[in-house]
CSV table of C-alpha atoms and ligand atoms in Angstrom, one decimal:
chain,number,residue,atom,x,y,z
A,1,MET,CA,128.5,109.2,93.9
A,2,SER,CA,131.9,110.0,96.1
A,3,VAL,CA,135.1,110.2,94.9
A,4,TRP,CA,138.5,109.3,97.0
A,5,LEU,CA,142.2,111.2,96.5
A,6,VAL,CA,145.5,108.5,97.2
A,7,THR,CA,148.5,110.8,97.2
A,8,GLY,CA,151.9,108.3,96.7
A,9,ALA,CA,150.6,107.0,93.7
A,10,GLY,CA,154.1,106.4,92.2
A,11,GLY,CA,155.4,104.4,95.3
A,12,MET,CA,154.3,101.1,96.7
A,13,LEU,CA,151.2,101.1,98.7
A,14,ALA,CA,149.2,103.8,96.6
A,15,PRO,CA,148.5,101.4,93.6
A,16,ASP,CA,147.2,99.1,95.8
A,17,VAL,CA,144.4,100.7,96.8
A,18,LEU,CA,143.7,102.5,94.2
A,19,GLU,CA,142.8,98.4,92.9
A,20,ARG,CA,141.4,98.1,96.0
A,21,LEU,CA,138.8,101.0,95.5
A,22,ALA,CA,138.0,100.0,91.5
A,23,ALA,CA,137.1,96.4,92.7
A,24,ASP,CA,134.2,98.9,94.9
A,25,GLY,CA,133.8,99.9,91.9
A,26,ILE,CA,134.8,103.6,94.3
A,27,GLN,CA,135.5,106.2,92.2
A,28,ALA,CA,139.3,107.6,92.3
A,29,VAL,CA,142.2,109.6,91.3
A,30,GLY,CA,145.4,109.2,92.2
A,31,ARG,CA,148.3,111.4,92.4
A,32,GLY,CA,152.0,110.8,92.1
A,33,ARG,CA,154.2,113.5,93.6
A,34,ALA,CA,154.6,115.4,90.0
A,35,ASP,CA,150.8,116.2,90.4
A,36,LEU,CA,150.4,116.2,93.9
A,37,ASP,CA,152.9,117.4,96.4
A,38,ILE,CA,151.8,116.7,100.0
A,39,THR,CA,154.5,120.0,101.6
A,40,ASP,CA,152.9,122.4,98.9
A,41,PRO,CA,149.4,123.7,100.0
A,42,GLU,CA,148.5,125.0,96.6
A,43,SER,CA,149.1,121.6,95.3
A,44,VAL,CA,147.1,120.2,98.0
A,45,ARG,CA,144.2,123.3,97.4
A,46,ALA,CA,144.5,122.3,93.3
A,47,ALA,CA,143.5,119.0,93.8
A,48,MET,CA,140.5,119.0,96.3
A,49,ALA,CA,139.1,121.6,94.4
A,50,GLU,CA,139.7,120.0,91.1
A,51,HIS,CA,138.3,116.6,92.3
A,52,ARG,CA,136.4,117.7,95.4
A,53,PRO,CA,137.2,114.1,97.5
A,54,ALA,CA,135.1,113.0,99.7
A,55,VAL,CA,137.9,110.7,101.4
A,56,VAL,CA,142.3,111.2,101.0
A,57,VAL,CA,144.2,108.2,101.7
A,58,ASN,CA,147.6,109.7,102.1
A,59,CYS,CA,150.0,107.2,100.9
A,60,ALA,CA,152.3,109.8,100.1
A,61,ALA,CA,156.1,109.7,102.2
A,62,TRP,CA,159.6,110.5,102.8
A,63,THR,CA,160.5,106.3,103.3
A,64,ASP,CA,164.1,106.6,103.5
A,65,VAL,CA,164.8,105.0,106.8
A,66,ASP,CA,168.6,106.0,107.0
A,67,GLY,CA,168.5,109.2,104.7
A,68,ALA,CA,166.0,110.8,107.4
A,69,GLU,CA,169.1,110.7,110.2
A,70,THR,CA,171.2,113.1,107.9
A,71,GLN,CA,168.1,114.9,106.3
A,72,GLU,CA,166.1,115.1,109.2
A,73,GLU,CA,164.5,118.3,108.4
A,74,ALA,CA,163.1,117.6,104.4
A,75,ALA,CA,162.1,114.9,106.0
A,76,LEU,CA,159.8,116.5,108.0
A,77,ALA,CA,158.6,118.7,105.9
A,78,VAL,CA,157.1,115.7,103.5
A,79,ASN,CA,155.6,113.3,107.3
A,80,GLY,CA,155.5,116.1,109.6
A,81,THR,CA,154.1,119.2,106.8
A,82,GLY,CA,153.0,116.9,104.3
A,83,PRO,CA,149.7,115.7,106.3
A,84,ARG,CA,149.2,118.7,108.1
A,85,VAL,CA,148.9,120.7,105.1
A,86,LEU,CA,146.4,117.5,103.4
A,87,ALA,CA,144.6,117.6,107.6
A,88,GLU,CA,143.8,121.5,107.0
A,89,ALA,CA,142.5,120.6,103.6
A,90,CYS,CA,140.2,118.3,105.0
A,91,LYS,CA,138.6,120.5,107.7
A,92,GLU,CA,138.3,122.9,105.0
A,93,ALA,CA,136.3,120.4,102.9
A,94,GLY,CA,135.3,118.3,105.7
A,95,ALA,CA,136.6,114.7,103.6
A,96,VAL,CA,138.0,112.9,106.1
A,97,LEU,CA,142.0,111.7,106.0
A,98,LEU,CA,143.8,108.5,106.5
A,99,HIS,CA,146.5,109.4,106.7
A,100,VAL,CA,149.5,105.5,106.8
A,101,SER,CA,152.4,105.6,109.5
A,102,THR,CA,154.7,103.4,110.9
A,103,ASP,CA,156.0,101.3,113.8
A,104,TYR,CA,158.3,103.8,114.5
A,105,VAL,CA,156.9,106.0,116.6
A,106,PHE,CA,157.5,103.6,118.9
A,107,ALA,CA,161.1,103.6,120.6
A,108,GLY,CA,160.3,99.7,119.4
A,109,ASP,CA,162.0,97.9,123.3
A,110,GLY,CA,159.1,96.5,124.5
A,111,THR,CA,158.2,92.9,125.2
A,112,LYS,CA,154.0,92.3,124.4
A,113,PRO,CA,152.3,94.1,121.3
A,114,TYR,CA,151.8,97.8,121.3
A,115,ALA,CA,148.8,99.4,122.0
A,116,GLU,CA,146.8,102.2,119.9
A,117,ASP,CA,146.6,104.2,123.0
A,118,ALA,CA,150.6,102.8,123.7
A,119,PRO,CA,153.0,106.3,125.1
A,120,THR,CA,155.3,106.2,121.4
A,121,GLY,CA,159.1,106.9,121.5
A,122,PRO,CA,160.8,107.1,118.6
A,123,ARG,CA,164.5,106.6,118.5
A,124,SER,CA,165.0,107.6,115.0
A,125,ALA,CA,164.8,110.8,113.0
A,126,TYR,CA,162.1,108.4,110.9
A,127,GLY,CA,159.9,108.1,113.6
A,128,ARG,CA,160.2,111.8,115.1
A,129,THR,CA,158.8,113.2,111.7
A,130,LYS,CA,156.5,110.6,111.3
A,131,LEU,CA,154.8,111.0,114.2
A,132,ALA,CA,155.1,115.0,114.4
A,133,GLY,CA,152.3,113.7,111.4
A,134,GLU,CA,150.1,111.6,112.8
A,135,GLY,CA,150.0,114.2,116.1
A,136,ALA,CA,149.1,116.8,112.9
A,137,VAL,CA,146.2,114.6,112.0
A,138,LEU,CA,144.8,114.2,114.9
A,139,ASP,CA,144.5,117.6,117.1
A,140,LEU,CA,143.8,119.1,113.2
A,141,LEU,CA,140.9,116.3,112.7
A,142,PRO,CA,139.3,114.4,114.8
A,143,ASP,CA,136.2,113.4,114.0
A,144,THR,CA,137.6,113.0,110.5
A,145,GLY,CA,141.7,112.1,110.4
A,146,HIS,CA,142.7,108.9,110.5
A,147,VAL,CA,145.8,108.0,111.5
A,148,VAL,CA,146.8,104.1,110.5
A,149,ARG,CA,150.1,102.5,111.4
A,150,THR,CA,151.4,100.1,109.7
A,151,ALA,CA,155.4,98.3,109.5
A,152,TRP,CA,157.6,95.8,107.0
A,153,LEU,CA,154.9,96.1,104.6
A,154,TYR,CA,155.9,94.4,101.0
A,155,GLY,CA,153.8,94.4,97.9
A,156,ALA,CA,154.6,93.3,93.7
A,157,GLY,CA,154.9,97.1,93.5
A,158,GLY,CA,158.2,98.3,94.7
A,159,PRO,CA,161.8,97.2,96.5
A,160,ASN,CA,160.9,95.5,99.8
A,161,PHE,CA,162.6,92.8,101.6
A,162,VAL,CA,160.3,89.7,100.2
A,163,ARG,CA,161.3,91.2,97.0
A,164,THR,CA,165.4,91.4,97.9
A,165,MET,CA,165.7,87.8,98.9
A,166,ILE,CA,163.4,86.3,96.5
A,167,LYS,CA,166.7,87.8,94.0
A,168,LEU,CA,169.2,87.5,97.1
A,169,GLU,CA,168.2,83.5,97.2
A,170,ALA,CA,169.1,83.2,93.3
A,171,VAL,CA,172.4,84.1,93.4
A,172,LYS,CA,173.8,83.3,97.3
A,173,ASP,CA,174.9,80.1,98.3
A,174,THR,CA,173.7,81.4,102.1
A,175,LEU,CA,172.0,84.1,103.9
A,176,ASP,CA,173.0,85.5,107.4
A,177,VAL,CA,170.0,87.6,108.6
A,178,VAL,CA,169.0,88.8,111.6
A,179,ASP,CA,167.0,87.2,114.1
A,180,ASP,CA,166.9,89.4,117.0
A,181,GLN,CA,164.9,92.5,115.8
A,182,ARG,CA,160.3,90.8,115.7
A,183,GLY,CA,158.1,92.6,113.7
A,184,GLN,CA,154.7,92.0,111.9
A,185,PRO,CA,154.9,91.5,107.7
A,186,THR,CA,152.4,93.3,106.6
A,187,TRP,CA,151.2,92.8,102.3
A,188,THR,CA,149.9,96.1,101.0
A,189,ALA,CA,147.4,94.4,99.6
A,190,ASP,CA,146.1,93.4,102.8
A,191,LEU,CA,147.2,97.0,104.0
A,192,ALA,CA,145.0,99.3,101.2
A,193,ASP,CA,141.7,96.5,102.5
A,194,ARG,CA,141.9,97.7,105.4
A,195,LEU,CA,142.1,101.0,104.6
A,196,VAL,CA,139.4,100.8,102.2
A,197,ARG,CA,136.9,99.6,104.5
A,198,LEU,CA,138.0,102.1,106.8
A,199,GLY,CA,137.2,105.1,104.8
A,200,GLN,CA,134.1,103.9,103.7
A,201,GLY,CA,132.7,103.4,107.3
A,202,ALA,CA,134.6,106.9,108.3
A,203,LEU,CA,132.0,108.0,105.9
A,204,ALA,CA,129.1,105.8,107.0
A,205,GLY,CA,130.1,106.9,110.4
A,206,THR,CA,130.8,103.3,111.9
A,207,VAL,CA,134.4,103.8,111.8
A,208,LYS,CA,135.4,106.7,114.6
A,209,ALA,CA,138.3,109.0,114.1
A,210,GLY,CA,142.0,108.3,115.5
A,211,VAL,CA,144.5,105.8,115.3
A,212,HIS,CA,144.7,102.0,113.8
A,213,HIS,CA,146.9,99.6,113.7
A,214,GLY,CA,147.6,97.9,110.5
A,215,THR,CA,149.2,95.2,110.6
A,216,SER,CA,149.0,92.0,110.3
A,217,SER,CA,148.3,89.3,113.0
A,218,GLY,CA,150.9,87.1,114.2
A,219,GLU,CA,154.4,88.5,114.5
A,220,THR,CA,158.1,86.4,113.5
A,221,THR,CA,162.0,88.2,113.1
A,222,TRP,CA,163.8,89.2,110.1
A,223,PHE,CA,165.2,86.3,109.8
A,224,GLU,CA,162.3,84.0,110.7
A,225,PHE,CA,160.6,85.2,107.8
A,226,THR,CA,163.7,84.3,105.0
A,227,ARG,CA,163.2,81.5,105.8
A,228,GLU,CA,159.5,80.8,104.8
A,229,ILE,CA,160.9,83.0,101.9
A,230,PHE,CA,162.5,80.4,101.3
A,231,ARG,CA,160.5,77.7,101.7
A,232,LEU,CA,157.9,79.2,99.4
A,233,LEU,CA,160.2,78.9,96.9
A,234,GLY,CA,161.8,75.7,97.4
A,235,ALA,CA,164.5,75.9,98.7
A,236,ASP,CA,166.8,74.7,101.3
A,237,PRO,CA,166.2,77.3,104.2
A,238,GLU,CA,169.3,76.3,105.6
A,239,ARG,CA,170.4,78.6,104.7
A,240,VAL,CA,169.0,81.0,105.7
A,241,ARG,CA,171.6,81.7,109.2
A,242,PRO,CA,170.4,83.9,112.3
A,243,THR,CA,173.6,86.7,113.0
A,244,THR,CA,172.3,89.7,115.7
A,245,SER,CA,171.3,93.4,114.6
A,246,ALA,CA,175.8,93.9,116.0
A,247,ALA,CA,176.6,92.4,112.4
A,248,PHE,CA,174.3,94.9,110.2
A,249,VAL,CA,174.4,98.5,112.1
A,250,ARG,CA,173.0,100.5,110.2
A,251,PRO,CA,172.6,104.4,110.5
A,252,ALA,CA,168.8,104.7,112.2
A,253,PRO,CA,168.6,102.1,114.4
A,254,ARG,CA,166.1,99.3,114.3
A,255,PRO,CA,163.3,98.7,116.2
A,256,SER,CA,163.8,94.5,118.4
A,257,TYR,CA,160.2,94.5,119.1
A,258,SER,CA,158.1,95.9,117.5
A,259,VAL,CA,154.8,94.0,116.5
A,260,LEU,CA,152.1,96.5,116.6
A,261,GLY,CA,148.3,95.0,118.6
A,262,HIS,CA,145.4,95.2,117.3
A,263,GLU,CA,142.4,96.0,121.0
A,264,GLY,CA,141.6,99.2,118.8
A,265,TRP,CA,140.3,97.0,115.7
A,266,ARG,CA,137.1,95.2,117.2
A,267,ALA,CA,135.5,99.1,118.1
A,268,THR,CA,135.3,99.9,114.6
A,269,GLY,CA,133.6,96.2,113.2
A,270,ILE,CA,136.6,95.3,111.3
A,271,GLU,CA,138.7,92.2,111.7
A,272,PRO,CA,142.2,93.0,112.3
A,273,ILE,CA,144.9,91.8,109.5
A,274,ARG,CA,145.3,88.0,108.8
A,275,ASP,CA,148.0,86.0,110.1
A,276,TRP,CA,151.3,86.8,108.5
A,277,ARG,CA,152.3,83.3,107.1
A,278,GLU,CA,148.8,82.6,105.2
A,279,ALA,CA,149.1,86.4,103.5
A,280,LEU,CA,153.1,86.1,102.6
A,281,ALA,CA,152.2,82.2,100.8
A,282,GLU,CA,149.1,84.0,99.0
A,283,ALA,CA,151.3,87.0,97.8
A,284,PHE,CA,153.9,85.4,96.7
A,285,PRO,CA,153.9,84.2,92.9
A,286,SER,CA,153.2,88.4,92.4
A,287,LEU,CA,156.0,88.9,94.0
A,288,VAL,CA,157.7,85.9,92.3
A,289,ALA,CA,156.6,86.9,89.1
A,290,ALA,CA,157.5,90.9,89.7
A,291,GLU,CA,160.6,90.3,91.3
A,292,ARG,CA,162.1,87.9,88.0
A,293,GLY,CA,160.3,90.7,85.9
A,294,ASN,CA,163.2,93.1,87.7
A,295,ASP,CA,160.8,96.4,86.6
A,296,THR,CA,162.4,97.8,90.2
A,297,PRO,CA,165.5,98.1,91.3
A,298,ASP,CA,166.8,97.3,95.2
A,299,THR,CA,166.9,100.1,97.8
A,300,THR,CA,166.5,100.3,101.1
A,301,ARG,CA,163.3,102.3,101.2
A,302,ARG,CA,160.7,101.2,103.7
B,401,LIG,N1,157.8,100.0,103.6
B,401,LIG,C1,157.9,100.2,105.2
B,401,LIG,O1,157.8,98.7,105.3
B,401,LIG,C2,156.8,100.7,105.6
B,401,LIG,C3,156.4,100.5,106.9
B,401,LIG,C4,155.9,101.6,107.8
B,401,LIG,C5,155.1,102.7,107.1
B,401,LIG,N2,155.4,102.2,105.8
B,401,LIG,C6,153.9,103.7,105.7
B,401,LIG,O2,153.9,103.6,104.4
B,401,LIG,C7,153.7,104.2,103.5
B,401,LIG,C8,153.2,104.1,102.1
B,401,LIG,O3,154.7,103.7,102.3
B,401,LIG,P1,155.1,102.9,100.6
B,401,LIG,O4,155.9,101.8,101.1
B,401,LIG,O5,154.0,102.6,99.8
B,401,LIG,O6,156.2,103.8,100.2
B,401,LIG,P2,157.5,104.3,98.8
B,401,LIG,O7,156.8,103.5,98.3
B,401,LIG,O8,158.5,105.4,98.7
B,401,LIG,O9,156.1,105.4,98.2
B,401,LIG,C9,155.6,107.5,98.8
B,401,LIG,C10,155.7,107.7,97.7
B,401,LIG,O10,155.7,109.2,98.4
B,401,LIG,C11,156.5,109.9,96.9
B,401,LIG,N3,156.8,111.4,98.1
B,401,LIG,C12,158.4,111.6,98.9
B,401,LIG,N4,157.6,113.2,98.6
B,401,LIG,C13,156.3,113.7,98.5
B,401,LIG,C14,156.1,115.2,98.3
B,401,LIG,N5,156.2,115.6,99.0
B,401,LIG,N6,154.0,115.4,97.1
B,401,LIG,C15,153.2,113.9,97.3
B,401,LIG,N7,154.4,112.6,96.8
B,401,LIG,C16,155.9,112.8,97.8
B,401,LIG,C17,156.7,109.6,96.7
B,401,LIG,O11,157.9,110.0,95.7
B,401,LIG,P3,159.4,109.8,95.0
B,401,LIG,O12,159.1,108.5,94.3
B,401,LIG,O13,159.2,110.9,93.9
B,401,LIG,O14,160.0,110.6,96.8
B,401,LIG,C18,156.8,108.1,96.5
B,401,LIG,O15,156.4,108.1,95.0
B,401,LIG,C19,154.7,106.0,103.9
B,401,LIG,O16,153.8,106.7,104.8
B,401,LIG,C20,155.6,104.6,104.5
B,401,LIG,O17,155.9,105.9,106.4
B,401,LIG,C21,156.1,101.7,105.3
């Protein structure tokens, strides 16, 4: 039976991938940074030799978007060199590589959803480093490398926007949230499901290597998203007020339009991820439970 190896197991997404694999009875091994440093060829080689995976899912990344602006070299080591090292090892072993990437590889100033093959043009250091990782995977593994771009990710197992809003609702009378950035909130469990199905399709020869867009259907703004979170909490959505990005200047520029197109799913025989509102409603009880249990700190990571 083929084994799957999941990197970045200490992060938000990887545990959901492992849970989804377990649900399908697929043998899988999760490795956190301490056991498997993706930037270290020796560490990667040892893990590949020990587990002999048929599929590697790379959930490891430098995700501190603002920090990358001043530490681009360090971010590039994880987001660019890391995927290259994994791709080289997968090439040698004949393994499929599913590599998770981001909407930040695009300029984010479009007006219609970015297709899988739309020109990239990152505006941030994080986006540049993630684009370097995509390039390495696609160049080294033209037949077995899969880049899965996601965005606005949330899940019970990590700090994220939804959990932050659940916490803030309890302590703030009103909240000002930006209404001039559009995107697709995406639940880690939905992305995990598509990663597993893509990997299964790759092994079965029904899914071709290349770029896939692992984001929810539909689109919204952070403001509308927060109003939906308040509704689900039973709180008055009018307490959430619209503001602009100018009021929240951050070290890394935020894309104003980060909506990804899903046409590419057609060729895979797998349907695109469902609408973001439906996913949020299903995910919500687990997010509230995780947040009220207060088991992870709030950060600005993504
Ligand atoms: N979260 C979002 O909104 C979002 C949006 C778009 C794309 N993505 C992408 O989605 C993927 C998963 O994100 P996530 O939210 O699960 O991120 P996360 O919670 O930050 O998890 C990333 C994990 O990678 C680990 N890591 C860092 N450097 C490593 C190295 N050299 N070797 C091995 N592991 C290393 C981190 O460990 P430490 O904690 O020890 O550093 C962390 O546990 C990433 O590729 C990210 O770029 C996320």
